[in-house]
């Protein structure tokens, strides 16, 4: 029975095939209450499994958790034992995908019971009469989005439904598989700069996890996807967590709009303050006559090579309000004899969009093929695996691709709209850097600070500034035994992007004198007086070069304005 108070959002229906129903408000309320009462939360599951089994489960290794939750290991007569046994039933049903008896499910979830779960499309009876999971439903929580404003960023206990993953089910994944919370989605969550926005866009929402976070600092979120099943899962997750997300189930459209369609088509003519996207960026071989149903919609954009990411980088500024930003993940192809940044840079030709690319990984075509064939469990079919592997290598070879890069992308439409096509205000506005070592997470607040520093440099006269060394910065000096002076002087950051900067003698002297007492102009002048004086000393070039080096230290966060 459909709840008439719950509107159907465009792009979804209450009965999308093989997707959970989101139109039965009473059942959803009962399910949320049962999950909360049985302790099916992030902390509750961690306490039940213990550190070792919980850590293994995060690696998709089920055996330790199966051992810990075995009914024989949890038998007991105390209230505590019965509570653990009830939670174990839910953990085994959804996280471990082990069918449970109807009596055990009814006892663990007495408000909704097996019958209600079946109506919602979350479980089904198998041939043996046991209750089997049709989808994955798992707890999700966070302490609050660092950097979000006071409009509401408190922690929340939520539940997220998605399709069963490769380690939970046999066979190759279905092509319209709806991905759960994976490494890529978590990376984007940690990367996103959290500031209040009136309108935000979650492009390629999947199960809706980015929308969850956007709701905490955005007045309204539009979530799009090319898959009707993905939008149905997103709607289910929003309705299941309506209370925690401060949503009105009877008026969901006032905060969230779900749109079905490809790329920017569903939002043509609209603008947003913030766009986030974990797009289907995986580079997948295309074959003649291939139909969209043969592609994995959660990862394959349907375009050759890295064109899906290229298209978004070129067009996202069309839906950004002045000063609006976009953050996304992506792959890019690196052809033989070229640097990794050449192709991403070409996507910005003729555009006034500001951009920052950070490459986090670079892999060979062979490793790339192995990663994504394993992702969809295609290795379970030996012939399919071989044919697909060969297709990957031939596809990359056809474009002379030597390796594939992965990383984070930040874009901004200039606030004043006055930047001429093909130009930027400063070189830093088109930044390409490779950072493959571990960085601090979440990195979003540090990226925000970096953008603010670049903006500060644009609007202030650096020579008149008074600078101090950032609190997380340390200095290292290396010299050979017996040497009078160090041969290497390094500045290291302990936080954020954790950069290391090799200093010249004059730059090291400048940094050591940055205590906020003298201006940059005064410090540069003092160093010119100390180190200059020779006939071949170019005072003007020395001052200009040192000033540029100081600007880089400010831009990277080693130095900042005093006060």
Coordinates of C-alpha atoms in Angstrom, one line a residue:
X1 CA 0.0 0.0 0.0
X2 CA 1.4 3.4 -1.0
X3 CA 1.5 6.2 1.6
X4 CA -0.4 9.1 -0.1
X5 CA 1.6 11.6 2.0
X6 CA 4.8 10.7 0.3
X7 CA 5.3 12.2 -3.1
X8 CA 6.9 10.3 -6.0
X9 CA 10.1 12.2 -7.0
X10 CA 10.8 12.5 -10.8
X11 CA 13.1 9.9 -12.0
X12 CA 12.0 7.2 -9.5
X13 CA 8.9 5.1 -8.8
X14 CA 7.9 3.3 -5.6
X15 CA 8.3 0.0 -7.4
X16 CA 11.5 0.4 -9.4
X17 CA 12.5 -3.2 -10.3
X18 CA 14.8 -4.9 -7.8
X19 CA 15.2 -1.8 -5.7
X20 CA 13.8 -1.2 -2.2
X21 CA 10.5 0.7 -1.8
X22 CA 10.6 4.1 -0.3
X23 CA 6.8 4.9 -0.3
X24 CA 5.8 3.0 2.9
X25 CA 6.6 5.5 5.6
X26 CA 5.2 3.4 8.5
X27 CA 7.4 0.5 7.6
X28 CA 10.5 2.7 7.2
X29 CA 9.9 4.2 10.6
X30 CA 9.5 0.8 12.1
X31 CA 12.7 -0.4 10.5
X32 CA 14.7 2.6 11.7
X33 CA 13.4 2.0 15.2
X34 CA 14.2 -1.7 15.2
X35 CA 17.7 -1.1 13.9
X36 CA 18.3 1.5 16.5
X37 CA 16.9 -0.7 19.3
X38 CA 19.0 -3.8 18.3
X39 CA 22.2 -1.7 18.3
X40 CA 22.8 -1.9 14.6
X41 CA 25.1 1.1 14.6
X42 CA 28.7 1.6 13.7
X43 CA 29.8 1.4 17.3
X44 CA 27.4 -1.4 18.1
X45 CA 28.7 -3.6 15.3
X46 CA 32.3 -2.8 16.2
X47 CA 31.7 -3.8 19.8
X48 CA 30.1 -7.1 18.8
X49 CA 32.8 -8.1 16.4
X50 CA 35.8 -6.9 18.2
X51 CA 38.7 -5.1 16.7
X52 CA 40.3 -7.9 14.6
X53 CA 37.1 -9.1 13.0
X54 CA 35.8 -5.6 12.5
X55 CA 39.0 -4.6 10.8
X56 CA 38.9 -7.7 8.6
X57 CA 35.3 -6.9 7.6
X58 CA 36.5 -3.5 6.4
X59 CA 38.8 -5.4 4.0
X60 CA 35.7 -7.4 2.8
X61 CA 37.0 -10.5 4.7
X62 CA 34.0 -12.2 6.2
X63 CA 35.4 -15.3 7.9
X64 CA 36.5 -13.6 11.2
X65 CA 33.1 -12.0 11.6
X66 CA 31.3 -15.3 10.8
X67 CA 33.3 -17.0 13.5
X68 CA 32.5 -14.2 16.1
X69 CA 28.8 -14.2 15.3
X70 CA 28.3 -17.9 15.1
X71 CA 25.1 -18.7 17.1
X72 CA 26.9 -21.4 19.1
X73 CA 29.4 -18.7 20.3
X74 CA 26.6 -16.4 21.4
X75 CA 24.3 -18.8 23.2
X76 CA 23.4 -17.7 26.7
X77 CA 20.6 -16.9 29.1
X78 CA 21.4 -13.4 30.2
X79 CA 19.9 -10.3 28.8
X80 CA 23.3 -9.3 27.4
X81 CA 23.7 -12.6 25.6
X82 CA 20.3 -12.3 24.1
X83 CA 20.9 -8.8 22.9
X84 CA 24.2 -9.8 21.3
X85 CA 22.5 -12.8 19.6
X86 CA 19.8 -10.5 18.2
X87 CA 22.4 -8.0 16.8
X88 CA 24.4 -11.0 15.4
X89 CA 21.3 -12.1 13.4
X90 CA 21.1 -8.6 11.7
X91 CA 24.8 -8.5 11.1
X92 CA 24.8 -12.0 9.6
X93 CA 21.8 -11.2 7.5
X94 CA 23.0 -8.0 5.8
X95 CA 26.8 -7.5 6.4
X96 CA 27.7 -11.2 6.0
X97 CA 24.8 -12.2 3.6
X98 CA 24.1 -15.4 5.5
X99 CA 20.4 -16.5 5.4
X100 CA 18.6 -16.5 8.8
X101 CA 15.5 -18.2 10.1
X102 CA 12.3 -16.2 10.0
X103 CA 11.9 -16.7 13.8
X104 CA 15.3 -15.2 14.5
X105 CA 14.7 -12.2 12.2
X106 CA 11.3 -11.6 13.7
X107 CA 12.7 -11.7 17.2
X108 CA 15.6 -9.3 16.3
X109 CA 13.4 -6.8 14.4
X110 CA 10.0 -7.2 16.1
X111 CA 8.5 -3.9 14.8
X112 CA 8.9 -4.6 11.0
X113 CA 9.4 -8.4 11.1
X114 CA 10.3 -10.5 8.0
X115 CA 7.0 -9.7 6.3
X116 CA 7.7 -6.0 6.4
X117 CA 11.2 -6.4 5.2
X118 CA 10.0 -8.4 2.3
X119 CA 7.4 -5.8 1.4
X120 CA 10.1 -3.2 1.3
X121 CA 12.2 -5.4 -1.0
X122 CA 15.1 -5.9 1.5
X123 CA 14.8 -9.7 1.9
X124 CA 13.3 -12.8 0.3
X125 CA 12.8 -16.4 1.2
X126 CA 15.2 -18.8 -0.4
X127 CA 14.4 -22.4 -1.5
X128 CA 15.1 -23.7 2.0
X129 CA 12.6 -21.2 3.5
X130 CA 15.3 -19.1 5.2
X131 CA 15.4 -15.3 5.1
X132 CA 18.0 -14.1 2.6
X133 CA 19.2 -10.5 2.0
X134 CA 18.3 -9.0 -1.4
X135 CA 20.3 -5.9 -0.7
X136 CA 23.0 -4.7 1.7
X137 CA 21.9 -2.5 4.6
X138 CA 24.7 -1.3 6.8
X139 CA 25.2 1.3 9.5
X140 CA 27.0 4.5 8.7
X141 CA 27.9 7.4 11.0
X142 CA 30.2 10.4 11.2
X143 CA 31.2 12.9 13.8
X144 CA 30.2 15.9 11.7
X145 CA 31.6 17.5 8.6
X146 CA 34.7 19.4 9.5
X147 CA 34.5 22.9 8.1
X148 CA 30.7 23.0 7.8
X149 CA 29.1 26.0 9.3
X150 CA 26.7 26.2 12.2
X151 CA 23.7 25.3 10.1
X152 CA 24.0 21.8 11.4
X153 CA 27.0 19.4 11.2
X154 CA 26.5 17.2 14.2
X155 CA 27.2 13.5 14.1
X156 CA 24.5 11.1 13.0
X157 CA 23.8 7.4 13.1
X158 CA 22.4 6.4 9.7
X159 CA 21.8 3.3 7.5
X160 CA 22.7 2.9 3.9
X161 CA 21.2 0.4 1.5
X162 CA 23.0 -0.7 -1.7
X163 CA 23.3 -3.8 -3.8
X164 CA 25.2 -6.8 -2.3
X165 CA 28.9 -6.5 -3.2
X166 CA 31.1 -9.0 -4.9
X167 CA 32.3 -10.6 -1.6
X168 CA 28.6 -11.1 -0.5
X169 CA 27.2 -12.8 -3.5
X170 CA 28.3 -15.3 -6.3
X171 CA 28.8 -14.5 -9.9
X172 CA 29.5 -11.3 -11.9
X173 CA 27.8 -8.2 -10.6
X174 CA 24.7 -7.0 -12.4
X175 CA 25.3 -4.2 -14.9
X176 CA 23.0 -1.8 -13.1
X177 CA 24.7 -2.6 -9.8
X178 CA 24.2 0.2 -7.2
X179 CA 27.5 0.7 -5.4
X180 CA 27.7 1.1 -1.6
X181 CA 30.1 3.3 0.4
X182 CA 33.5 2.5 -1.2
X183 CA 37.0 3.9 -1.2
X184 CA 36.3 6.4 -4.0
X185 CA 33.1 7.8 -2.3
X186 CA 34.9 8.1 1.0
X187 CA 37.8 9.9 -0.7
X188 CA 35.4 12.4 -2.2
X189 CA 33.7 12.9 1.2
X190 CA 37.1 13.6 2.8
X191 CA 38.1 15.9 0.0
X192 CA 35.0 18.1 -0.3
X193 CA 35.3 21.6 1.1
X194 CA 32.4 22.1 3.5
X195 CA 30.9 25.6 3.4
X196 CA 27.3 26.7 3.5
X197 CA 25.7 26.6 0.0
X198 CA 22.2 27.6 -1.1
X199 CA 22.1 25.0 -3.9
X200 CA 24.3 21.9 -4.2
X201 CA 24.5 19.3 -6.9
X202 CA 25.4 15.6 -6.4
X203 CA 26.2 14.5 -9.9
X204 CA 26.0 10.7 -10.2
X205 CA 24.6 10.1 -6.7
X206 CA 24.7 6.3 -6.6
X207 CA 23.3 5.3 -3.2
X208 CA 23.2 8.9 -2.1
X209 CA 26.1 9.1 0.4
X210 CA 27.4 12.4 -0.9
X211 CA 23.9 13.9 -0.6
X212 CA 23.8 12.9 3.0
X213 CA 26.7 15.1 3.8
X214 CA 25.7 17.9 1.4
X215 CA 22.4 18.2 3.4
X216 CA 24.3 19.3 6.5
X217 CA 25.6 22.5 4.9
X218 CA 23.3 23.1 1.9
X219 CA 19.8 24.5 1.8
X220 CA 18.8 22.3 -1.1
X221 CA 20.5 19.4 -2.9
X222 CA 19.8 18.1 -6.4
X223 CA 21.0 14.5 -6.9
X224 CA 21.2 13.0 -10.4
X225 CA 22.0 9.6 -11.9
X226 CA 21.7 7.8 -15.2
X227 CA 20.3 4.8 -13.3
X228 CA 16.7 4.7 -12.1
X229 CA 17.7 2.0 -9.6
X230 CA 20.4 4.2 -8.1
X231 CA 17.9 7.0 -7.6
X232 CA 15.5 4.5 -6.0
X233 CA 18.2 3.5 -3.6
X234 CA 19.0 7.1 -2.8
X235 CA 15.3 7.9 -2.2
X236 CA 15.0 4.8 0.1
X237 CA 18.1 5.9 2.1
X238 CA 16.8 9.5 2.5
X239 CA 13.4 8.3 3.7
X240 CA 14.9 5.7 6.0
X241 CA 17.1 8.4 7.6
X242 CA 14.6 11.3 7.3
X243 CA 14.6 12.1 11.0
X244 CA 18.4 12.1 11.4
X245 CA 18.8 14.2 8.2
X246 CA 16.1 16.6 9.3
X247 CA 13.9 15.8 6.3
X248 CA 10.1 16.0 6.1
X249 CA 9.0 12.7 4.5
X250 CA 5.8 14.4 3.2
X251 CA 7.8 17.2 1.6
X252 CA 11.1 15.8 0.5
X253 CA 11.3 18.1 -2.5
X254 CA 11.8 21.1 -0.3
X255 CA 15.3 19.9 0.5
X256 CA 16.1 17.2 -2.1
X257 CA 15.4 16.8 -5.8
X258 CA 16.2 13.6 -7.6
X259 CA 16.7 13.8 -11.4
X260 CA 17.2 10.9 -13.9
X261 CA 19.6 11.6 -16.8
X262 CA 23.1 11.7 -18.1
X263 CA 25.8 14.1 -17.0
X264 CA 24.4 17.7 -16.9
X265 CA 21.3 17.1 -18.9
X266 CA 19.0 16.9 -15.9
X267 CA 20.1 20.3 -14.6
X268 CA 20.5 22.2 -17.9
X269 CA 19.9 25.9 -17.4
X270 CA 20.4 25.8 -13.6
X271 CA 23.4 26.9 -11.5
X272 CA 24.8 25.7 -8.2
X273 CA 27.1 27.0 -5.5
X274 CA 28.7 23.6 -5.1
X275 CA 28.9 20.5 -7.3
X276 CA 30.4 17.2 -6.1
X277 CA 30.8 14.1 -8.3
X278 CA 32.2 10.6 -8.1
X279 CA 31.4 10.0 -11.8
X280 CA 31.6 6.7 -13.6
X281 CA 35.2 7.5 -14.5
X282 CA 36.6 4.0 -15.1
X283 CA 38.2 3.7 -18.5
X284 CA 36.5 0.7 -20.1
X285 CA 37.0 -0.8 -23.6
X286 CA 34.1 0.0 -26.0
X287 CA 33.0 -2.6 -28.6
X288 CA 31.1 -2.1 -31.8
X289 CA 27.3 -2.3 -31.2
X290 CA 27.7 -2.3 -27.4
X291 CA 24.5 -1.4 -25.6
X292 CA 24.3 0.6 -22.4
X293 CA 22.8 -2.5 -20.6
X294 CA 26.2 -4.2 -21.2
X295 CA 28.1 -1.6 -19.2
X296 CA 28.5 -1.3 -15.4
X297 CA 26.6 1.9 -14.9
X298 CA 28.1 2.6 -11.5
X299 CA 31.6 2.9 -13.0
X300 CA 31.5 3.1 -16.8
X301 CA 30.5 6.4 -18.4
X302 CA 29.8 4.9 -21.8
X303 CA 32.4 7.1 -23.5
X304 CA 35.8 6.0 -24.9
X305 CA 38.9 6.5 -22.9
X306 CA 38.8 9.2 -20.3
X307 CA 36.2 11.3 -22.2
X308 CA 33.7 11.2 -19.3
X309 CA 36.1 13.1 -17.0
X310 CA 37.2 15.4 -19.8
X311 CA 33.6 16.3 -20.7
X312 CA 32.8 17.2 -17.1
X313 CA 35.9 19.3 -16.6
X314 CA 35.0 21.2 -19.8
X315 CA 31.4 21.7 -19.0
X316 CA 30.9 21.9 -15.2
X317 CA 31.5 25.7 -15.2
X318 CA 28.2 25.9 -17.2
X319 CA 26.2 24.9 -14.0
X320 CA 28.4 26.8 -11.5
X321 CA 27.1 30.1 -10.1
X322 CA 29.8 32.9 -10.1
X323 CA 32.3 31.9 -7.4
X324 CA 30.8 28.4 -7.4
X325 CA 33.1 25.3 -7.0
X326 CA 33.1 21.7 -8.2
X327 CA 35.0 18.8 -6.7
X328 CA 35.3 15.4 -8.3
X329 CA 37.5 12.3 -8.7
X330 CA 38.8 11.1 -12.0
X331 CA 41.1 9.1 -14.2
X332 CA 43.2 10.4 -17.0
X333 CA 45.2 8.7 -19.7
X334 CA 49.0 9.4 -19.9
X335 CA 50.4 8.7 -23.3
X336 CA 54.0 7.6 -23.9
X337 CA 56.5 10.5 -23.9
X338 CA 54.2 13.0 -22.1
X339 CA 53.9 14.3 -18.6
X340 CA 50.8 13.3 -16.6
X341 CA 49.4 16.8 -16.5
X342 CA 49.4 17.4 -20.2
X343 CA 46.0 15.8 -20.9
X344 CA 44.1 17.3 -17.9
X345 CA 45.6 20.7 -18.9
X346 CA 44.2 20.4 -22.4
X347 CA 40.7 20.0 -21.1
X348 CA 40.9 23.6 -19.8
X349 CA 42.1 25.2 -23.0
X350 CA 39.9 28.2 -23.9
X351 CA 38.3 28.2 -20.5
X352 CA 38.5 30.8 -17.7
X353 CA 37.8 28.1 -15.1
X354 CA 40.3 27.9 -12.2
X355 CA 41.5 24.4 -11.6
X356 CA 43.6 22.3 -9.2
X357 CA 44.5 18.7 -10.1
X358 CA 46.2 16.5 -7.5
X359 CA 47.4 13.1 -8.9
X360 CA 47.3 10.5 -6.1
X361 CA 48.2 7.4 -8.1
X362 CA 49.6 6.2 -11.5
X363 CA 49.3 2.6 -12.7
X364 CA 50.1 0.6 -15.7
X365 CA 47.4 -0.6 -18.2
X366 CA 47.9 -4.2 -16.8
X367 CA 47.3 -3.2 -13.2
X368 CA 44.4 -1.0 -14.2
X369 CA 42.7 -3.9 -16.1
X370 CA 43.3 -6.3 -13.1
X371 CA 41.8 -3.8 -10.6
X372 CA 38.5 -3.2 -12.4
X373 CA 38.0 -6.8 -13.6
X374 CA 38.4 -7.9 -10.0
X375 CA 36.0 -5.1 -8.9
X376 CA 33.1 -6.6 -10.8
X377 CA 34.1 -10.2 -10.0
X378 CA 34.7 -10.9 -13.7
X379 CA 37.6 -13.1 -12.8
X380 CA 35.0 -15.8 -11.7
X381 CA 34.4 -16.5 -15.4
X382 CA 37.8 -17.5 -16.8
X383 CA 37.0 -16.9 -20.5
X384 CA 35.3 -13.6 -19.8
X385 CA 38.3 -12.5 -17.7
X386 CA 40.8 -13.3 -20.5
X387 CA 38.8 -11.7 -23.2
X388 CA 38.1 -8.5 -21.1
X389 CA 41.8 -8.3 -20.1
X390 CA 42.9 -8.5 -23.7
X391 CA 40.3 -5.9 -24.7
X392 CA 41.7 -3.5 -22.0
X393 CA 45.3 -3.8 -23.3
X394 CA 44.3 -3.4 -26.9
X395 CA 42.1 -0.4 -26.1
X396 CA 45.0 1.4 -24.3
X397 CA 47.5 0.5 -27.0
X398 CA 45.2 2.0 -29.6
X399 CA 45.7 5.4 -28.0
X400 CA 49.4 4.8 -27.1
X401 CA 48.5 5.0 -23.4
X402 CA 51.5 4.2 -21.2
X403 CA 49.8 4.6 -17.8
X404 CA 46.6 5.9 -16.1
X405 CA 46.5 8.5 -13.4
X406 CA 43.9 8.9 -10.6
X407 CA 43.3 11.9 -8.5
X408 CA 41.3 14.8 -7.1
X409 CA 40.0 17.7 -9.1
X410 CA 38.9 21.2 -7.9
X411 CA 37.3 23.7 -10.2
X412 CA 36.0 27.2 -9.6
X413 CA 34.1 29.7 -11.8
X414 CA 35.6 33.1 -11.2
X415 CA 33.3 35.2 -8.9
X416 CA 33.4 38.3 -11.1
X417 CA 33.1 36.5 -14.4
X418 CA 35.6 38.9 -15.9
X419 CA 38.4 36.5 -16.7
X420 CA 39.0 36.3 -20.4
X421 CA 38.8 32.9 -22.1
X422 CA 42.1 31.0 -21.9
X423 CA 43.6 33.2 -19.2
X424 CA 43.8 33.1 -15.4
X425 CA 44.7 35.7 -12.9
X426 CA 47.8 33.8 -11.6
X427 CA 49.6 30.7 -12.4
X428 CA 48.5 29.0 -9.2
X429 CA 44.9 29.1 -10.6
X430 CA 46.0 26.3 -12.9
X431 CA 47.8 24.0 -10.5
X432 CA 48.9 20.4 -11.2
X433 CA 50.8 18.5 -8.6
X434 CA 51.5 14.9 -7.7
X435 CA 51.1 13.8 -4.1
X436 CA 51.3 10.0 -3.8
X437 CA 52.3 9.7 -0.1
X438 CA 49.7 9.6 2.8
X439 CA 48.0 12.9 3.6
X440 CA 45.9 14.0 6.5
X441 CA 42.2 13.1 6.4
X442 CA 39.8 14.7 6.0
X443 CA 41.8 16.9 3.6
X444 CA 38.9 19.1 2.7
X445 CA 39.5 21.8 5.4
X446 CA 43.2 22.0 4.3
X447 CA 42.2 22.4 0.7
X448 CA 39.9 25.2 1.7
X449 CA 42.7 26.9 3.6
X450 CA 44.9 26.5 0.5
X451 CA 42.3 28.2 -1.7
X452 CA 42.0 31.0 0.8
X453 CA 45.7 31.6 0.8
X454 CA 45.8 31.8 -3.0
X455 CA 42.9 34.3 -2.8
X456 CA 44.8 36.3 -0.2
X457 CA 47.9 36.5 -2.4
X458 CA 45.7 37.8 -5.2
X459 CA 44.3 40.6 -3.1
X460 CA 47.3 41.6 -0.9
X461 CA 50.7 43.1 -1.5
X462 CA 53.0 40.4 -0.2
X463 CA 55.9 42.7 0.4
X464 CA 53.9 44.7 2.9
X465 CA 52.8 41.6 4.9
X466 CA 54.1 40.3 8.2
X467 CA 54.5 36.6 8.2
X468 CA 55.0 33.8 10.7
X469 CA 55.8 30.1 10.4
X470 CA 52.8 27.7 10.6
X471 CA 52.5 25.7 13.8
X472 CA 52.9 22.3 12.1
X473 CA 56.1 23.2 10.2
X474 CA 59.5 21.8 11.2
X475 CA 62.9 22.3 9.7
X476 CA 65.5 19.6 8.9
X477 CA 69.2 20.3 8.2
X478 CA 71.5 17.6 6.7
X479 CA 75.2 17.9 6.3
X480 CA 78.2 15.6 5.8
X481 CA 80.3 15.0 8.9
X482 CA 82.8 17.8 9.4
X483 CA 81.1 20.1 7.0
X484 CA 80.8 23.7 8.1
X485 CA 77.4 24.3 6.6
X486 CA 74.4 22.0 5.9
X487 CA 74.1 20.8 2.3
X488 CA 70.3 20.3 2.5
X489 CA 67.7 22.4 4.4
X490 CA 64.1 21.2 4.3
X491 CA 60.8 22.5 5.6
X492 CA 58.2 19.8 6.4
X493 CA 54.5 20.1 7.1
X494 CA 53.1 17.8 9.7
X495 CA 49.4 18.4 8.7
X496 CA 47.3 18.8 5.6
X497 CA 49.1 17.8 2.4
X498 CA 52.3 17.3 4.3
X499 CA 54.5 18.9 1.7
X500 CA 58.3 19.1 1.9
X501 CA 60.1 22.2 0.5
X502 CA 63.8 22.3 -0.3
X503 CA 65.2 25.7 0.8
X504 CA 67.9 27.8 -0.6
X505 CA 70.2 29.5 1.9
X506 CA 68.4 32.8 1.5
X507 CA 65.0 31.3 1.8
X508 CA 66.0 29.3 4.9
X509 CA 67.3 32.6 6.4
X510 CA 64.0 34.3 5.5
X511 CA 61.8 31.5 7.1
X512 CA 63.9 31.5 10.3
X513 CA 63.3 35.2 10.7
X514 CA 59.5 35.1 10.2
X515 CA 58.2 36.0 13.6
X516 CA 55.8 38.7 12.6
X517 CA 58.0 41.5 13.7
X518 CA 59.4 42.7 10.3
X519 CA 57.6 43.0 7.0
X520 CA 58.5 40.8 4.0
X521 CA 60.0 43.8 2.3
X522 CA 62.3 44.5 5.3
X523 CA 63.4 40.8 5.6
X524 CA 64.2 40.6 1.8
X525 CA 66.1 43.9 2.0
X526 CA 68.1 42.7 5.0
X527 CA 69.0 39.4 3.2
X528 CA 70.0 41.3 0.1
X529 CA 72.3 43.4 2.2
X530 CA 73.9 40.4 3.9
X531 CA 74.3 38.2 0.9
X532 CA 74.9 40.8 -1.8
X533 CA 77.7 43.3 -2.4
X534 CA 79.6 41.4 -5.0
X535 CA 80.2 42.8 -8.5
X536 CA 78.1 40.1 -10.1
X537 CA 75.2 40.3 -7.6
X538 CA 71.9 41.3 -9.3
X539 CA 70.0 42.9 -6.5
X540 CA 66.8 43.3 -8.4
X541 CA 66.7 39.7 -9.6
X542 CA 67.6 38.5 -6.1
X543 CA 64.7 40.4 -4.5
X544 CA 62.2 39.3 -7.2
X545 CA 63.3 35.6 -7.0
X546 CA 63.1 35.5 -3.2
X547 CA 59.7 37.2 -3.2
X548 CA 58.4 34.5 -5.6
X549 CA 59.8 31.8 -3.3
X550 CA 58.1 33.4 -0.3
X551 CA 54.8 33.5 -2.2
X552 CA 55.1 29.8 -2.8
X553 CA 55.7 29.1 0.9
X554 CA 52.6 31.1 1.7
X555 CA 50.6 29.4 -1.0
X556 CA 51.6 26.0 0.3
X557 CA 50.9 26.9 3.9
X558 CA 54.4 26.9 5.4
X559 CA 54.0 30.6 6.2
X560 CA 50.9 32.7 6.8
X561 CA 50.0 36.3 7.7
X562 CA 50.6 37.2 11.4
X563 CA 47.7 38.0 13.6

